[in-house]
């Protein structure tokens, strides 16, 4: 994490302090050594981290909160493009989940998939799933956590494809009988998107590397010409 090297030590210390309060020093160090996302948390403002940690602890207890952060450090990451802190995102998702399953069941939904707490469009995801399964059937879905982790755009696109292939009534019947088909297609779409993102990042890295090599080559050529001119003048 290059920005971590440039961040003043006292600021890193205050961010680390917010994490140590819930993880303890050993788990924080182990997580930071093993996961880049955990290291990235050390460049976030300590106030934002503390708010998010406090929310998780209040909702699930210290032990469960620590386990979620350890398993999925990104749960504490901010969303600067959307102008949302981690605490604001967690607050929204907790409210949406409470409305769906009740406060006593939220932990059992989130624990297998802590990434749900970072889903900005969760309310819309729940609305699409409710229209598909019915609210009562959705609450009792064995794969509810995995379904809630799906992006709402993927859910919409997959349901549109199934309705086009099978007809609306048959598509609803098939999905309601077994959510695995809907889930598999959404996960495939997400995997394809991730691979495309990685390929794009790699292409950008190659482009920058080639541009850097070209700059070095031009610099060497200029030095060579300059030396030749000096030699000619000396002669």
Short mmCIF file of C-alpha atoms in Angstrom, two decimals:
data_model
loop_
_atom_site.label_atom_id
_atom_site.label_comp_id
_atom_site.label_asym_id
_atom_site.label_seq_id
_atom_site.Cartn_x
_atom_site.Cartn_y
_atom_site.Cartn_z
CA UNK A 1 0.00 0.00 0.00
CA UNK A 2 2.15 2.90 -1.25
CA UNK A 3 0.06 5.57 0.55
CA UNK A 4 0.81 3.88 3.86
CA UNK A 5 4.51 4.68 3.47
CA UNK A 6 3.71 8.38 3.00
CA UNK A 7 1.20 8.64 5.85
CA UNK A 8 2.62 10.24 9.02
CA UNK A 9 3.27 7.69 11.74
CA UNK A 10 1.01 9.38 14.34
CA UNK A 11 -1.96 9.16 11.96
CA UNK A 12 -1.25 5.49 11.26
CA UNK A 13 -1.07 4.94 15.01
CA UNK A 14 -4.50 6.51 15.63
CA UNK A 15 -6.09 4.43 12.85
CA UNK A 16 -4.42 1.31 14.22
CA UNK A 17 -5.71 2.16 17.70
CA UNK A 18 -9.31 2.09 16.45
CA UNK A 19 -8.72 -1.39 15.01
CA UNK A 20 -6.76 -2.69 18.00
CA UNK A 21 -9.74 -1.81 20.21
CA UNK A 22 -11.83 -4.51 18.53
CA UNK A 23 -9.27 -6.92 17.03
CA UNK A 24 -6.46 -6.77 19.55
CA UNK A 25 -2.83 -6.18 18.46
CA UNK A 26 -2.00 -9.77 17.43
CA UNK A 27 -5.02 -10.23 15.16
CA UNK A 28 -4.47 -6.82 13.59
CA UNK A 29 -0.81 -7.52 12.82
CA UNK A 30 -1.60 -11.00 11.46
CA UNK A 31 -4.40 -9.63 9.31
CA UNK A 32 -2.26 -6.76 8.03
CA UNK A 33 0.53 -9.16 7.04
CA UNK A 34 -1.87 -11.49 5.23
CA UNK A 35 -4.41 -9.12 3.66
CA UNK A 36 -3.81 -5.98 1.64
CA UNK A 37 -7.31 -4.71 2.48
CA UNK A 38 -6.44 -4.82 6.18
CA UNK A 39 -3.30 -2.77 5.51
CA UNK A 40 -5.37 -0.25 3.55
CA UNK A 41 -7.50 0.42 6.62
CA UNK A 42 -4.46 2.01 8.25
CA UNK A 43 -4.61 4.95 5.81
CA UNK A 44 -8.24 5.75 6.66
CA UNK A 45 -9.09 8.52 9.16
CA UNK A 46 -9.36 7.08 12.66
CA UNK A 47 -12.68 8.85 13.29
CA UNK A 48 -14.35 7.09 10.33
CA UNK A 49 -12.92 3.74 11.37
CA UNK A 50 -14.05 4.20 14.98
CA UNK A 51 -17.63 5.02 13.91
CA UNK A 52 -17.84 1.91 11.73
CA UNK A 53 -16.30 -0.31 14.42
CA UNK A 54 -18.68 1.08 17.06
CA UNK A 55 -21.67 0.34 14.82
CA UNK A 56 -20.59 -3.25 14.25
CA UNK A 57 -19.91 -3.82 17.95
CA UNK A 58 -23.27 -2.32 18.93
CA UNK A 59 -25.10 -4.47 16.37
CA UNK A 60 -23.33 -7.81 16.81
CA UNK A 61 -21.08 -7.69 19.87
CA UNK A 62 -17.28 -7.35 20.00
CA UNK A 63 -16.43 -10.97 19.15
CA UNK A 64 -18.72 -11.18 16.11
CA UNK A 65 -17.63 -7.74 14.90
CA UNK A 66 -13.96 -8.75 15.15
CA UNK A 67 -14.63 -11.93 13.20
CA UNK A 68 -16.35 -10.00 10.40
CA UNK A 69 -13.54 -7.45 10.15
CA UNK A 70 -10.95 -10.23 10.16
CA UNK A 71 -12.77 -12.19 7.45
CA UNK A 72 -13.73 -9.17 5.34
CA UNK A 73 -11.70 -6.02 6.16
CA UNK A 74 -13.47 -4.12 3.37
CA UNK A 75 -16.54 -3.89 5.60
CA UNK A 76 -14.78 -0.86 7.15
CA UNK A 77 -13.77 0.75 3.86
CA UNK A 78 -15.24 4.09 2.84
CA UNK A 79 -16.95 4.76 -0.49
CA UNK A 80 -15.48 8.14 -1.50
CA UNK A 81 -17.04 8.11 -4.99
CA UNK A 82 -20.48 7.91 -3.43
CA UNK A 83 -19.67 10.25 -0.58
CA UNK A 84 -20.42 7.54 1.96
CA UNK A 85 -18.41 6.57 5.00
CA UNK A 86 -18.28 2.93 6.06
CA UNK A 87 -20.51 3.76 9.03
CA UNK A 88 -23.18 5.30 6.79
CA UNK A 89 -23.16 2.25 4.50
CA UNK A 90 -23.39 -0.16 7.44
CA UNK A 91 -26.23 1.87 8.95
CA UNK A 92 -28.24 1.69 5.70
CA UNK A 93 -27.72 -2.03 5.22
CA UNK A 94 -28.54 -2.85 8.85
CA UNK A 95 -31.79 -0.94 8.53
CA UNK A 96 -32.72 -2.76 5.32
CA UNK A 97 -31.91 -6.15 6.85
CA UNK A 98 -33.83 -5.35 10.03
CA UNK A 99 -36.87 -4.47 7.97
CA UNK A 100 -36.54 -7.79 6.14
CA UNK A 101 -35.79 -10.36 8.85
CA UNK A 102 -35.99 -8.49 12.16
CA UNK A 103 -33.12 -7.37 14.35
CA UNK A 104 -32.69 -10.76 16.06
CA UNK A 105 -32.00 -12.54 12.76
CA UNK A 106 -29.67 -9.99 11.14
CA UNK A 107 -26.53 -11.62 12.56
CA UNK A 108 -27.41 -15.03 11.08
CA UNK A 109 -27.90 -13.43 7.64
CA UNK A 110 -24.72 -11.34 7.74
CA UNK A 111 -22.28 -13.70 9.44
CA UNK A 112 -21.76 -16.05 6.44
CA UNK A 113 -21.43 -13.07 4.05
CA UNK A 114 -20.12 -9.89 5.75
CA UNK A 115 -19.86 -8.28 2.30
CA UNK A 116 -23.63 -7.70 2.50
CA UNK A 117 -22.91 -4.85 4.93
CA UNK A 118 -21.14 -2.98 2.13
CA UNK A 119 -23.96 -3.33 -0.41
CA UNK A 120 -25.19 0.22 -1.09
CA UNK A 121 -28.10 -1.02 -3.24
CA UNK A 122 -29.30 -3.60 -0.71
CA UNK A 123 -32.79 -2.11 -0.38
CA UNK A 124 -33.30 -2.46 -4.13
CA UNK A 125 -31.87 -6.00 -4.08
CA UNK A 126 -34.38 -6.94 -1.38
CA UNK A 127 -37.21 -5.39 -3.39
CA UNK A 128 -36.33 -7.42 -6.50
CA UNK A 129 -36.00 -10.64 -4.48
CA UNK A 130 -39.29 -9.94 -2.70
CA UNK A 131 -41.04 -9.51 -6.07
CA UNK A 132 -39.47 -12.77 -7.24
CA UNK A 133 -40.03 -15.03 -4.22
CA UNK A 134 -42.63 -13.22 -2.16
CA UNK A 135 -41.58 -11.60 1.10
CA UNK A 136 -42.48 -14.55 3.34
CA UNK A 137 -40.75 -17.11 1.11
CA UNK A 138 -37.70 -14.87 0.82
CA UNK A 139 -37.28 -14.71 4.59
CA UNK A 140 -37.10 -18.51 4.78
CA UNK A 141 -34.81 -19.00 1.78
CA UNK A 142 -31.90 -21.33 2.73
CA UNK A 143 -29.60 -19.31 0.43
CA UNK A 144 -30.82 -15.90 1.60
CA UNK A 145 -27.32 -14.62 2.50
CA UNK A 146 -25.89 -15.52 -0.90
CA UNK A 147 -28.89 -13.98 -2.70
CA UNK A 148 -28.57 -10.73 -0.77
CA UNK A 149 -24.92 -10.51 -1.80
CA UNK A 150 -25.94 -10.40 -5.49
CA UNK A 151 -25.98 -7.03 -7.22
CA UNK A 152 -29.46 -5.82 -8.02
CA UNK A 153 -28.49 -5.14 -11.64
CA UNK A 154 -27.40 -8.77 -12.04
CA UNK A 155 -30.66 -10.00 -10.48
CA UNK A 156 -32.69 -7.85 -12.86
CA UNK A 157 -30.69 -8.95 -15.90
CA UNK A 158 -30.85 -12.67 -15.03
CA UNK A 159 -34.59 -12.57 -14.36
CA UNK A 160 -35.15 -10.77 -17.68
CA UNK A 161 -33.11 -13.48 -19.46
CA UNK A 162 -35.06 -16.29 -17.77
CA UNK A 163 -38.39 -14.68 -18.57
CA UNK A 164 -37.32 -14.27 -22.20
CA UNK A 165 -36.23 -17.93 -22.39
CA UNK A 166 -38.99 -19.60 -20.37
CA UNK A 167 -41.80 -17.11 -20.20
CA UNK A 168 -42.58 -14.99 -17.15
CA UNK A 169 -44.75 -17.51 -15.30
CA UNK A 170 -42.41 -20.47 -15.85
CA UNK A 171 -39.33 -18.42 -14.94
CA UNK A 172 -40.90 -17.42 -11.63
CA UNK A 173 -41.94 -21.01 -10.93
CA UNK A 174 -38.46 -22.38 -11.65
CA UNK A 175 -36.68 -19.79 -9.51
CA UNK A 176 -39.11 -20.12 -6.63
CA UNK A 177 -38.71 -23.90 -6.66
CA UNK A 178 -34.91 -23.67 -6.56
CA UNK A 179 -32.94 -20.45 -6.20
CA UNK A 180 -29.71 -22.14 -7.32
CA UNK A 181 -30.19 -21.23 -11.00
CA UNK A 182 -30.68 -17.54 -10.24
CA UNK A 183 -27.78 -17.55 -7.81
CA UNK A 184 -25.41 -19.36 -10.19
CA UNK A 185 -26.10 -16.95 -13.04
CA UNK A 186 -25.65 -13.90 -10.81
CA UNK A 187 -22.37 -15.27 -9.48
CA UNK A 188 -21.20 -16.01 -13.05
CA UNK A 189 -22.01 -12.43 -14.06
CA UNK A 190 -20.10 -11.10 -11.07
CA UNK A 191 -17.11 -13.35 -11.83
CA UNK A 192 -17.07 -12.19 -15.46
CA UNK A 193 -17.14 -8.58 -14.32
CA UNK A 194 -14.27 -9.17 -11.90
CA UNK A 195 -12.18 -10.85 -14.59
CA UNK A 196 -12.87 -7.98 -16.99
CA UNK A 197 -11.81 -5.52 -14.29
CA UNK A 198 -8.58 -7.44 -13.67
CA UNK A 199 -7.87 -7.62 -17.41
CA UNK A 200 -8.48 -3.87 -17.73
CA UNK A 201 -6.16 -3.18 -14.79
CA UNK A 202 -3.45 -5.41 -16.26
CA UNK A 203 -3.77 -3.71 -19.66
CA UNK A 204 -3.44 -0.30 -17.99
CA UNK A 205 -0.37 -1.50 -16.09
CA UNK A 206 1.20 -2.77 -19.35
CA UNK A 207 0.41 0.53 -21.07
CA UNK A 208 2.10 2.51 -18.30
CA UNK A 209 5.08 0.17 -18.32
CA UNK A 210 5.51 0.55 -22.08
CA UNK A 211 5.16 4.33 -21.83
CA UNK A 212 7.80 4.37 -19.09
CA UNK A 213 10.16 2.22 -21.18
CA UNK A 214 9.63 4.50 -24.16
CA UNK A 215 10.46 7.53 -22.00
CA UNK A 216 13.65 5.86 -20.78
CA UNK A 217 14.60 4.93 -24.33
CA UNK A 218 14.08 8.51 -25.57
CA UNK A 219 16.12 9.79 -22.65
CA UNK A 220 18.98 7.43 -23.48
CA UNK A 221 18.83 8.46 -27.16
CA UNK A 222 18.97 12.12 -26.18
CA UNK A 223 21.96 11.48 -23.94
CA UNK A 224 23.67 9.59 -26.74
CA UNK A 225 23.13 12.39 -29.27
CA UNK A 226 24.31 14.94 -26.77
CA UNK A 227 27.51 12.98 -26.12
CA UNK A 228 28.12 12.60 -29.86
CA UNK A 229 27.74 16.34 -30.32
CA UNK A 230 30.20 17.00 -27.53
CA UNK A 231 32.67 14.56 -29.06
CA UNK A 232 32.32 16.20 -32.47
CA UNK A 233 32.86 19.65 -30.97
CA UNK A 234 35.93 18.45 -29.07
CA UNK A 235 37.35 16.92 -32.19
#
